[in-house]
CSV table of C-alpha atoms and ligand atoms in Angstrom, one decimal:
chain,number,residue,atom,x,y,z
J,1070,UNK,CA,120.4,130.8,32.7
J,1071,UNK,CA,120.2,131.3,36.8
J,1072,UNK,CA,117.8,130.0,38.9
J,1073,UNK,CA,115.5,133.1,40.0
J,1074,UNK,CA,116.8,132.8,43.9
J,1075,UNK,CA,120.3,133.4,42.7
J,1076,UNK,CA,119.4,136.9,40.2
J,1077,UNK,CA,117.5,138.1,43.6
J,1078,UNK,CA,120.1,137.6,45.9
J,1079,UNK,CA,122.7,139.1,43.6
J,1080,UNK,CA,120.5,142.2,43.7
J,1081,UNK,CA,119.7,142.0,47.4
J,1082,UNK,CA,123.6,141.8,48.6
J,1083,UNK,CA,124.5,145.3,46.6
J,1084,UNK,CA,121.5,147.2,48.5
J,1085,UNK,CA,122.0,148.7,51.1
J,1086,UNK,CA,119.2,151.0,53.4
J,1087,UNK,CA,118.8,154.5,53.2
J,1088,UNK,CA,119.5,157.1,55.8
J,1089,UNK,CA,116.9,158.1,58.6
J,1090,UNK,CA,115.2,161.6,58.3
J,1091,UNK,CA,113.2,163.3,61.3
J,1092,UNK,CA,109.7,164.1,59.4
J,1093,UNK,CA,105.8,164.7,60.6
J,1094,UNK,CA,103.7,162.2,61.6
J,1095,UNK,CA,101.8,162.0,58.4
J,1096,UNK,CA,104.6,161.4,56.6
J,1097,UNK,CA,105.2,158.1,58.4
J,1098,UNK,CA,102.4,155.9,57.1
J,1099,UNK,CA,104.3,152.4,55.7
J,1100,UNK,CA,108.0,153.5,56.8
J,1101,UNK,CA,110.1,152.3,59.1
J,1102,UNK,CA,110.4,153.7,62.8
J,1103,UNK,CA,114.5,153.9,63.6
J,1104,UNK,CA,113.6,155.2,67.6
J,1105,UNK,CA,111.6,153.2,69.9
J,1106,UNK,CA,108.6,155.4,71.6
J,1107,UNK,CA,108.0,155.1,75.0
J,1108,UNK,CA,105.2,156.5,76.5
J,1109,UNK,CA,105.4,159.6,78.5
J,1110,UNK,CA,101.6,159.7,79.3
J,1111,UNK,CA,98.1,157.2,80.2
J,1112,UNK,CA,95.9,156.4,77.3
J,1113,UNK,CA,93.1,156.8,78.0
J,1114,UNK,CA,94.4,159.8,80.3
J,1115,UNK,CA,91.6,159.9,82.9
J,1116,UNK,CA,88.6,157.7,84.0
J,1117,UNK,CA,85.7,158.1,81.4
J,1118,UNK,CA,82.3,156.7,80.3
J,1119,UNK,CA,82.4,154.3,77.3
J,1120,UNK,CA,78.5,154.8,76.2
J,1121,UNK,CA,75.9,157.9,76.6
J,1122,UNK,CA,74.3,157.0,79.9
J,1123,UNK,CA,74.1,157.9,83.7
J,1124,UNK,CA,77.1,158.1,85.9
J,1125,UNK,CA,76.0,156.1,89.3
J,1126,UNK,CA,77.0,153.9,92.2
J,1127,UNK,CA,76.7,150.8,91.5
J,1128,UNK,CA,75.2,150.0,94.9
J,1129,UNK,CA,72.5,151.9,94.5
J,1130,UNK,CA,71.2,150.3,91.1
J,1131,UNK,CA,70.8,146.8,92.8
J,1132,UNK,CA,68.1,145.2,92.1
J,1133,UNK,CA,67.1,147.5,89.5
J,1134,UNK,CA,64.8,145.9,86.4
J,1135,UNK,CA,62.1,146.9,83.9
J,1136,UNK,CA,59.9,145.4,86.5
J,1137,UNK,CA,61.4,147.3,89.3
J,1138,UNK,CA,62.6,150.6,88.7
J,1139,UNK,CA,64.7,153.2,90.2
J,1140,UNK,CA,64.9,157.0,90.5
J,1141,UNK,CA,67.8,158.4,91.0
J,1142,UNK,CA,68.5,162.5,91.1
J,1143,UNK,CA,70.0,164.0,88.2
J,1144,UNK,CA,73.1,166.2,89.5
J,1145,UNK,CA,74.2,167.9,86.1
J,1146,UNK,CA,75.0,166.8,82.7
J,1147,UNK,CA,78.6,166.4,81.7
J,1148,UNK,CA,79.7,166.6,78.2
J,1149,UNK,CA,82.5,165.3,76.7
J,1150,UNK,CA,85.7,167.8,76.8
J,1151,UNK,CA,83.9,169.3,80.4
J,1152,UNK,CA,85.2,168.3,84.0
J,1153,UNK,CA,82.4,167.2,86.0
J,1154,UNK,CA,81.5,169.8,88.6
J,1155,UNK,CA,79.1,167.5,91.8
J,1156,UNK,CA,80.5,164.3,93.7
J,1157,UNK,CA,78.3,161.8,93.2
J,1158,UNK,CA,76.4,160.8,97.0
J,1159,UNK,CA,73.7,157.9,97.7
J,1160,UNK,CA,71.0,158.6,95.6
J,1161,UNK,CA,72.7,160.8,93.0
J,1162,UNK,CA,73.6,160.3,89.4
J,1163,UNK,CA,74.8,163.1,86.9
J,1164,UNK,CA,74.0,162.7,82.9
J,1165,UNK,CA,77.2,161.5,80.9
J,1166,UNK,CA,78.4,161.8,77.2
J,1167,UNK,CA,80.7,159.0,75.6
J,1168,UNK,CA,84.3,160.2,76.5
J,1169,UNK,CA,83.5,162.3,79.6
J,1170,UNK,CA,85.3,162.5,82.9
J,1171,UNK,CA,83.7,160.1,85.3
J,1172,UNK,CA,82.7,162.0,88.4
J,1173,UNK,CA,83.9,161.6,91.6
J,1174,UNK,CA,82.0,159.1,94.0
J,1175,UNK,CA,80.6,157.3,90.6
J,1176,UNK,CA,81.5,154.0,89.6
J,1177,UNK,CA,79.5,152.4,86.6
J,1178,UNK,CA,77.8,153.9,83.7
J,1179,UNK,CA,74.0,152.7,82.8
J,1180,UNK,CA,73.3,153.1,79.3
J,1181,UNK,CA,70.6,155.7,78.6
J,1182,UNK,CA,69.3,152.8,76.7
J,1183,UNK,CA,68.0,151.5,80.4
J,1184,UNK,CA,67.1,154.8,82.1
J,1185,UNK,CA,64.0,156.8,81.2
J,1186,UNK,CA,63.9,160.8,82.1
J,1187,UNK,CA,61.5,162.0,84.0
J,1188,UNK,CA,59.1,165.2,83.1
J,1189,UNK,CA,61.0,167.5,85.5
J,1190,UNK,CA,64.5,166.2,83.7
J,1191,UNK,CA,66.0,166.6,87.7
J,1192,UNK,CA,65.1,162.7,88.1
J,1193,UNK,CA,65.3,159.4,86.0
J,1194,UNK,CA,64.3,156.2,85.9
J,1195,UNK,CA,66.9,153.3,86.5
J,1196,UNK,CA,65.7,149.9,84.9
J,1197,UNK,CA,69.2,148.0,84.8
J,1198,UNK,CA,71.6,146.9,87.4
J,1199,UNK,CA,74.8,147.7,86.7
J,1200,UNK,CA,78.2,146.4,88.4
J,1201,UNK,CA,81.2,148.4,89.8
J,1202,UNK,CA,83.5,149.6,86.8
J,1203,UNK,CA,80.8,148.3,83.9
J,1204,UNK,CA,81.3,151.0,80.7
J,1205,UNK,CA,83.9,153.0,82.3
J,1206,UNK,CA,87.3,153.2,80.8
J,1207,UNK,CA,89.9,153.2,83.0
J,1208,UNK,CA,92.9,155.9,82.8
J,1209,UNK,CA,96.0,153.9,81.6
J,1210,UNK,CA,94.1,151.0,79.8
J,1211,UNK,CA,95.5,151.1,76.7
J,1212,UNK,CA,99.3,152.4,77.7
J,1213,UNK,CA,100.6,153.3,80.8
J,1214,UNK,CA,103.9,155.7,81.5
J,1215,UNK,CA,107.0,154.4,80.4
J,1216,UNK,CA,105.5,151.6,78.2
J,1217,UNK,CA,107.1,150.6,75.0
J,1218,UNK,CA,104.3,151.8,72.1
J,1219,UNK,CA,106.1,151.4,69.3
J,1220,UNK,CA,109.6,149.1,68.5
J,1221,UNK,CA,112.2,150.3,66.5
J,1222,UNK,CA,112.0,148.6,63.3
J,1223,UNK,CA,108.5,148.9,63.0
J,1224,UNK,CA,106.7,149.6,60.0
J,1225,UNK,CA,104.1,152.5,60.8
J,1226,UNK,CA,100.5,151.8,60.1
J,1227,UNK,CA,97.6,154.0,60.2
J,1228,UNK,CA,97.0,152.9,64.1
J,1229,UNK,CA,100.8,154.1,64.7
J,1230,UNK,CA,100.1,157.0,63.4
J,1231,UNK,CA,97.1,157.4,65.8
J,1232,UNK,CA,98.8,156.0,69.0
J,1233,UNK,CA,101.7,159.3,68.3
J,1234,UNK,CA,99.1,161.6,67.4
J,1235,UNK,CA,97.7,160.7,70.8
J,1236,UNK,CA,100.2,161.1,72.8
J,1237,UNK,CA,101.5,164.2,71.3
J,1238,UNK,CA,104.3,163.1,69.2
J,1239,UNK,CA,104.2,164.8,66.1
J,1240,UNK,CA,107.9,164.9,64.6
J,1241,UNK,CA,109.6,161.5,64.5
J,1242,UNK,CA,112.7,159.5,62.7
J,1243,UNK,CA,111.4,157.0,60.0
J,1244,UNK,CA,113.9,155.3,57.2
J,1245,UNK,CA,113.9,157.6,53.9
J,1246,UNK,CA,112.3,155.8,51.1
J,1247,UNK,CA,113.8,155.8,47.7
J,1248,UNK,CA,113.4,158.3,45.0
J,1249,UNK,CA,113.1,156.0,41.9
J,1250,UNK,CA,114.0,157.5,38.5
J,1251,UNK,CA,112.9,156.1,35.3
J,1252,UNK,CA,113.2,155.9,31.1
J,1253,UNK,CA,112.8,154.3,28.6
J,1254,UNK,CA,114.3,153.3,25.9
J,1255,UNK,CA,114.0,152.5,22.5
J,1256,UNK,CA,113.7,154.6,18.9
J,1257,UNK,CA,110.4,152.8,17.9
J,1258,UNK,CA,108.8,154.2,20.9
J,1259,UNK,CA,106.7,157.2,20.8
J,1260,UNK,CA,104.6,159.2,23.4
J,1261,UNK,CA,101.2,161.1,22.1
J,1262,UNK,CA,98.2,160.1,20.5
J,1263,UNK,CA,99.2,161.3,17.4
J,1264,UNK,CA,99.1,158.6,14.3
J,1265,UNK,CA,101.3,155.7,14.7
J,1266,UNK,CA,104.7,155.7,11.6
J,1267,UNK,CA,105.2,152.7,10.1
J,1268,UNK,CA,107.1,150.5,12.8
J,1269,UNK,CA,106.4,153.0,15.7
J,1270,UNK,CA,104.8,151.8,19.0
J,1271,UNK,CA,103.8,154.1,22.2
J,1272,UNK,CA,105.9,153.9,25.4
J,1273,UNK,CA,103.5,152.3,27.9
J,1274,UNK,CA,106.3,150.4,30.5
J,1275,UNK,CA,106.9,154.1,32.0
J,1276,UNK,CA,103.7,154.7,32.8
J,1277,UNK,CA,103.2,151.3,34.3
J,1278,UNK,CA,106.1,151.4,36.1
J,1279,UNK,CA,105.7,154.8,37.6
J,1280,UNK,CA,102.3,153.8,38.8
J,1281,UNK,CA,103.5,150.2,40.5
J,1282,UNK,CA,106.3,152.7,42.4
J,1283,UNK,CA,103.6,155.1,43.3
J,1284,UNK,CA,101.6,152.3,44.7
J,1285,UNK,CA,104.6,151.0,46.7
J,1286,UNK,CA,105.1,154.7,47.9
J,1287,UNK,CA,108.7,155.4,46.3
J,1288,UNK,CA,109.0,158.6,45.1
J,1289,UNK,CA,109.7,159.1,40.9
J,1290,UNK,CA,111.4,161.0,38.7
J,1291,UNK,CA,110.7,160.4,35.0
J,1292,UNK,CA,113.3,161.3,32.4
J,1293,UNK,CA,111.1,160.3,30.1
J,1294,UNK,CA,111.9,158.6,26.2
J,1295,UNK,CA,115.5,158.5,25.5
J,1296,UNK,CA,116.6,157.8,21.7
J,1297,UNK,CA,118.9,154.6,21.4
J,1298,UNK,CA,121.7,156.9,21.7
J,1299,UNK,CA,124.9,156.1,23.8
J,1300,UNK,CA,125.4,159.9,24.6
J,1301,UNK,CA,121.7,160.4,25.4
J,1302,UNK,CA,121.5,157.5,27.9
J,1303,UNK,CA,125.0,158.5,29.5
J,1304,UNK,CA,123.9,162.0,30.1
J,1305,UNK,CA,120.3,160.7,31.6
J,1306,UNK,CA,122.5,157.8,34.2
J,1307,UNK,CA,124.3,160.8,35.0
J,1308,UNK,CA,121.3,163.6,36.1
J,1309,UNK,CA,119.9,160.4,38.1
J,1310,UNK,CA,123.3,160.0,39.9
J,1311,UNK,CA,122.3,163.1,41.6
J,1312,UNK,CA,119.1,163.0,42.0
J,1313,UNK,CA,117.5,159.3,42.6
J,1314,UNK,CA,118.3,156.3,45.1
J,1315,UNK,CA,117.7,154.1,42.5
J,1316,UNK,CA,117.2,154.0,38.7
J,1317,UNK,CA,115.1,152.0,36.7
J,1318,UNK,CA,115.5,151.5,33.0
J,1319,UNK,CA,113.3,149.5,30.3
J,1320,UNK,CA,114.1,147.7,27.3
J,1321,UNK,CA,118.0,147.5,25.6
J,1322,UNK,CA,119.1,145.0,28.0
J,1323,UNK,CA,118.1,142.0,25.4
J,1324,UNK,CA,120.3,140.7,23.1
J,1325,UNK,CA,119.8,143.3,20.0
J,1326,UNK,CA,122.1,145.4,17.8
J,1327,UNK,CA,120.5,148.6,19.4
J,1328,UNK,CA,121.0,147.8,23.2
J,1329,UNK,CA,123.1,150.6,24.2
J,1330,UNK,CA,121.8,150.9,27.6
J,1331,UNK,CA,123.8,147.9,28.2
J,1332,UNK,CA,126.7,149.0,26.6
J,1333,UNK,CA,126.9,152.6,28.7
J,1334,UNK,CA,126.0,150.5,32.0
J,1335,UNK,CA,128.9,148.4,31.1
J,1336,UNK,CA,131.0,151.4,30.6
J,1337,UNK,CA,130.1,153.6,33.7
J,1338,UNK,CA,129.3,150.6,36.8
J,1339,UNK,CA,129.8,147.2,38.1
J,1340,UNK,CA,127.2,145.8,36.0
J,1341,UNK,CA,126.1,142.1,35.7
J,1342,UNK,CA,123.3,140.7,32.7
J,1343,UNK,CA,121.7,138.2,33.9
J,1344,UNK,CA,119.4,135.6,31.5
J,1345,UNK,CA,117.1,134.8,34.8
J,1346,UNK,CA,115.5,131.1,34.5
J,1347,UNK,CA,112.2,132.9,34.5
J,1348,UNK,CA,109.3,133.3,31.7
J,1349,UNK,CA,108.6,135.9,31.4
J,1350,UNK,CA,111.4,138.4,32.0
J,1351,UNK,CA,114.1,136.8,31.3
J,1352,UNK,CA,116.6,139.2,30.7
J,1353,UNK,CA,117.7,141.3,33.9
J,1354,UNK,CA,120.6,143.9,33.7
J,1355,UNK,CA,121.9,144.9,37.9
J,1356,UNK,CA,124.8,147.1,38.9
J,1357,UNK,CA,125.5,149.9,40.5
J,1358,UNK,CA,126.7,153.0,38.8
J,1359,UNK,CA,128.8,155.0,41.4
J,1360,UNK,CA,126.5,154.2,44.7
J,1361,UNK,CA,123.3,154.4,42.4
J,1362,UNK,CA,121.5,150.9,41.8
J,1363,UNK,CA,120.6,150.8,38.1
J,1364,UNK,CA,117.9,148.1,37.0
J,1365,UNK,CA,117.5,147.2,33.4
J,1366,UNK,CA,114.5,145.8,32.8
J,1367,UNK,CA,113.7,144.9,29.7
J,1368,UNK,CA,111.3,146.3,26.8
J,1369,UNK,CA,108.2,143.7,26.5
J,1370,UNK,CA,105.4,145.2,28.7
J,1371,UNK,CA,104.6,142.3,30.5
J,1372,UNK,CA,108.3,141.5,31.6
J,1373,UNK,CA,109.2,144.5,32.7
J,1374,UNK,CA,106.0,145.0,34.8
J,1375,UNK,CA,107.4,141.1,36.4
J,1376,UNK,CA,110.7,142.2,36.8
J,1377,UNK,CA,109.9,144.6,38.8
J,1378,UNK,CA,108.0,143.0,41.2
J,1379,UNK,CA,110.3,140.2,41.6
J,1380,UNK,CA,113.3,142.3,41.4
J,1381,UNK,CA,113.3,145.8,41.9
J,1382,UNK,CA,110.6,145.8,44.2
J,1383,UNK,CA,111.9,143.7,47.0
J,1384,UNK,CA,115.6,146.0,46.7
J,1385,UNK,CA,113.6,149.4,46.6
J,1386,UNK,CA,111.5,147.6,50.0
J,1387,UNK,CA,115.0,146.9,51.5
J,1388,UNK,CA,116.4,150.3,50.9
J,1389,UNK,CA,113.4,151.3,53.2
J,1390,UNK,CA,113.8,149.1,55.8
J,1391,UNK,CA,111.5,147.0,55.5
J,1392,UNK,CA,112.3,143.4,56.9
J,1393,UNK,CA,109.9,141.8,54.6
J,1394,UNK,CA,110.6,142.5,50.9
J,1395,UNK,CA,109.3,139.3,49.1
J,1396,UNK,CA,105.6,139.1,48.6
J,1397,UNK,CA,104.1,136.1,50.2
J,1398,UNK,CA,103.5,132.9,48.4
J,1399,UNK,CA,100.0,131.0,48.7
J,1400,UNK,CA,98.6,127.9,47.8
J,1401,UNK,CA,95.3,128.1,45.2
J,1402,UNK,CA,93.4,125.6,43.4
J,1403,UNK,CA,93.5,125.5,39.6
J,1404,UNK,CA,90.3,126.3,38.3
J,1405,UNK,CA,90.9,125.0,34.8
J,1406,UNK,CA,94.8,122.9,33.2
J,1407,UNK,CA,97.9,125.7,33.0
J,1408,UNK,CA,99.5,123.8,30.9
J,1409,UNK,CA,103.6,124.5,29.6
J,1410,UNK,CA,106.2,122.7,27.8
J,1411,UNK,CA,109.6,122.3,29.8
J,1412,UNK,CA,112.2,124.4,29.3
J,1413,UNK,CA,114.6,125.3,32.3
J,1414,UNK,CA,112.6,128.1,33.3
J,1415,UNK,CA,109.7,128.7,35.9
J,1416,UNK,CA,106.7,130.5,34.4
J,1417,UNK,CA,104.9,133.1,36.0
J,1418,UNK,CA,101.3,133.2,34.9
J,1419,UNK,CA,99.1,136.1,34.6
J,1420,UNK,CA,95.6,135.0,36.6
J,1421,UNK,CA,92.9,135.8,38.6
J,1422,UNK,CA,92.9,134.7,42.3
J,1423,UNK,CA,89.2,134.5,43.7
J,1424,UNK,CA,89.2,134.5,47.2
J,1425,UNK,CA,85.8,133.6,47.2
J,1426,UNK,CA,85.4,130.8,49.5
J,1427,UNK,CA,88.3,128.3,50.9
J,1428,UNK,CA,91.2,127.7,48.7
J,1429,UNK,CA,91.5,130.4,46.2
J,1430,UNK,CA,91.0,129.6,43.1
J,1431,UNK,CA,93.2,130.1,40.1
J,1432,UNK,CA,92.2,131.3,36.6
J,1433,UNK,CA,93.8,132.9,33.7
J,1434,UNK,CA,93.3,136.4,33.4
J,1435,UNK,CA,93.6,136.1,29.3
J,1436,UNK,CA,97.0,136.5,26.8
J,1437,UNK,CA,99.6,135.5,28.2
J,1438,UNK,CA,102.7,136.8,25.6
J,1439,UNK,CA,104.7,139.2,27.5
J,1440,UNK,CA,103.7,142.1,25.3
J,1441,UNK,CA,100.2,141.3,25.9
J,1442,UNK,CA,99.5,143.7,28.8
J,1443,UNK,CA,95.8,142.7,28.3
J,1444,UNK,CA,96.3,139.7,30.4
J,1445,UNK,CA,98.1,141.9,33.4
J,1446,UNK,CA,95.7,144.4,33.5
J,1447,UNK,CA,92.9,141.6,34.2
J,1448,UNK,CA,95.2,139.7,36.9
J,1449,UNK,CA,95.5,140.3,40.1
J,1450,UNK,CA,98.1,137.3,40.6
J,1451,UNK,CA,100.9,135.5,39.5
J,1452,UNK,CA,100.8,131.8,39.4
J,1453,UNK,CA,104.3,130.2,39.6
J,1454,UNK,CA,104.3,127.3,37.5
J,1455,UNK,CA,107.7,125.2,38.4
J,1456,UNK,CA,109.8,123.9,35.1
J,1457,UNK,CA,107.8,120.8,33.8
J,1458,UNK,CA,104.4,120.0,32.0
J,1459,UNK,CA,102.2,122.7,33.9
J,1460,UNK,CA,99.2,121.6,36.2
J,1461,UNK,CA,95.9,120.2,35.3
J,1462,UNK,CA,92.8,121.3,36.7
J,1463,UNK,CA,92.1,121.0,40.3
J,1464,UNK,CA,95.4,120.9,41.3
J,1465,UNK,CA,96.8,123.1,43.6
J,1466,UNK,CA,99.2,125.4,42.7
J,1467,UNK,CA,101.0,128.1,44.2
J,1468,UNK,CA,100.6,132.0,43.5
J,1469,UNK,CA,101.7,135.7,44.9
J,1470,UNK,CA,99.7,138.6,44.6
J,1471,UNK,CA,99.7,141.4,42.7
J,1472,UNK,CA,98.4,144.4,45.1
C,1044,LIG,P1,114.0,145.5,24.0
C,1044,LIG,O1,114.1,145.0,25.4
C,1044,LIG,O2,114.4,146.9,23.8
C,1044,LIG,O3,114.6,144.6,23.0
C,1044,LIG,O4,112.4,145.5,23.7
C,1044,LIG,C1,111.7,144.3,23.7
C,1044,LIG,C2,110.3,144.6,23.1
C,1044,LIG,O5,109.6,145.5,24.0
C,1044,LIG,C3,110.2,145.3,21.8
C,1044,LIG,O6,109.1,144.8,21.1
C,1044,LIG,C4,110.0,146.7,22.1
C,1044,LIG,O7,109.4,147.4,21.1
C,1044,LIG,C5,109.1,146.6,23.4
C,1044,LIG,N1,109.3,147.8,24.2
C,1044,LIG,C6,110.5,148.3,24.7
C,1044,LIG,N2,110.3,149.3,25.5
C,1044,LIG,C7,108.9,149.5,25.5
C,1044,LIG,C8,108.1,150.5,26.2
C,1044,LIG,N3,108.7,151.4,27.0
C,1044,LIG,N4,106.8,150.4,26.0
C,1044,LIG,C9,106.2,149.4,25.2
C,1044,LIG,N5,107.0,148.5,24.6
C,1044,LIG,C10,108.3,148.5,24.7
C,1045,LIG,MG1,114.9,148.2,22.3
């Protein structure tokens, strides 16, 4: 067996990133940015009026209280989207909208909160002072020409997004994410609702899998069931070779008569089979068939769902660029004992992390056999359990999320 750090840096040094592409803004969400982007233009680009009020000079609302009113004439009302059309003088104020230009001569906003119209609409009542500048937002506040908005290297959020879409910039070059294909293997699997043969069990790791590399936005490609069939397998490697980044495979990596995915990996790449120190998902099958990476995960539900997220996960993240392809590890409290025997191997528990109130707390989220996908489905964690005797309630223990 090899220590888990070991099987993920053996994957990690054979990955390499992907290419940049030149795609549309909202295509960009969660990839990473390969061109810094200056800006060529002031956010906010002109003076305006952060709250529905009256656009006035400050000097002439001194003094101004419920107690002590006011009145100020009403110029014209400006709506957001509309230049103003009147300088404001002594005396004068014009109606504002959130957003609008801030007319000329006006320097603070009251909030119509603190005015009151009058009958004829062409005065109102001032019952606040307000200071030079208060609720305007000043042209340039948020960026200024020739600032840096966005780093290369930077993985685009939904505020990125916004930020380009603001200053115009619709097309831009991102790191390609990885189209992933995927099969599975094994005669006793079926797909269909159809009544189980004697022995026969329904495919369920594709479906799992595709939807854990939908939520990690990697595009899929599923090939479907193949037989345990040297020639069916070969010919599947082969259509991925032209089509996928990456390929991901379950079951026939373990130690059976019937593993031939291992057999045709063996025969077509720089594969390596790995028994991982790890419970569950033990087995691990890497290489790379000409250029394509090519992860063997294997059969049981559970592990290949694990495997995945502590292996082919963090490579697919790498292949996008992204500088952070581990999931972060946090401390939790045990809320009952997670008990183990020794046995060379760290153990990854299925639980649920309730993030409740201070330290998380830690609970199994029911079976935990790796072909018992009932206790995956109700966790939302993994608790790591180091080689040893397990934890005992109330001790703290340390856990990644699944999310
Ligand atoms: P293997 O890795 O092929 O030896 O399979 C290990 C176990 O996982 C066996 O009990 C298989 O029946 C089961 N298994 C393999 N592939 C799948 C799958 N796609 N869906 C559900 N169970 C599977
Ligand atoms: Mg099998």
């Amino acid at each position: 067996m090899i220590p888990l750090e070991d099987a993920q840096s053996h994957v990690m040094e054979s990955i390499k990133t992907l290419e940049s592409e030149n795609v549309h803004l909202l295509q960009g969400r969660n990839k990473v940015i390969t061109e810094p982007i200056m800006s060529n233009e002031s956010i906010p680009p002109f003076d305006n009026t952060a709250v529905d009020g009256y656009a006035v000079r400050a000097i002439d609302t001194k003094g101004a209280s419920q107690e002590t009113p006011i009145s100020l004439r009403v110029l014209e009302t400006i709506a957001a989207g509309k230049p103003p059309t009147f300088n404001i003088q002594s005396g004068e104020c014009s109606k504002i909208m959130t957003g609008a230009p801030i007319p000329d001569g006006a320097d603070a906003v009251v909030m119509v909160e603190w005015t009151e119209q009058q009958g004829n609409d062409s005065d109102v009542i001032i019952k606040e002072e307000v200071s030079e500048g208060q609720h305007i937002r000043r042209s340039g506040e948020d960026l200024e020409p020739g600032d840096l908005v966005i780093p290369e290297g930077t993985l685009l959020n939904a505020a990125h997004l916004g930020l380009l879409a603001s200053l115009g910039i619709y097309q831009i070059t991102i790191l390609r994410t990885p189209t992933v294909g995927i099969f599975s293997t094994g005669d006793e699997l079926i797909e269909g609702s159809q009544p189980l043969e004697p022995g026969q069990i329904r495919d369920s790791n594709r479906f799992s899998l595709l939807a854990l590399l939908e939520r990690d936005g990697f595009q899929t490609i599923d090939f479907g069931l193949i037989p345990d069939s040297e020639a069916a397998i070969e010919q599947t490697i082969k259509k991925a070779e032209d089509t996928c980044d990456a390929l991901i495979t379950t079951g026939g990596v373990s130690m059976g008569d019937f593993d031939y995915v291992k057999v045709v990996l063996n025969r077509l790449g720089e594969m390596r089979w790995m028994q991982v120190a790890i419970k569950p998902a033990k087995p691990l099958a890497f290489g790379v068939v000409n250029e394509l990476p090519v992860f063997g995960l294997p059969g049981n539900p559970v592990s290949s769902m694990v495997s995945y997220e502590l292996f082919a996960r963090p490579a697919l993240r790498k292949m996008s660029g992204n500088k952070n392809p581990y999931r972060a590890i946090f401390e939790g409290k045990a809320a009952q004992d997670f008990l183990r025997k020794p046995d060379g191997k760290t153990h990854f528990f299925r639980v649920s992390a309730d993030v409740g109130e201070g330290t998380p707390k830690i609970q199994s989220a029911g079976h935990q056999g790796s072909h018992q996908l009932t206790g995956m489905a109700g966790a939302n964690a993994l608790a790591i359990l180091p080689d040893g005797n397990g934890v005992i309630q109330e001790s703290t223990l340390e856990f990644l999320f699944l999310d």
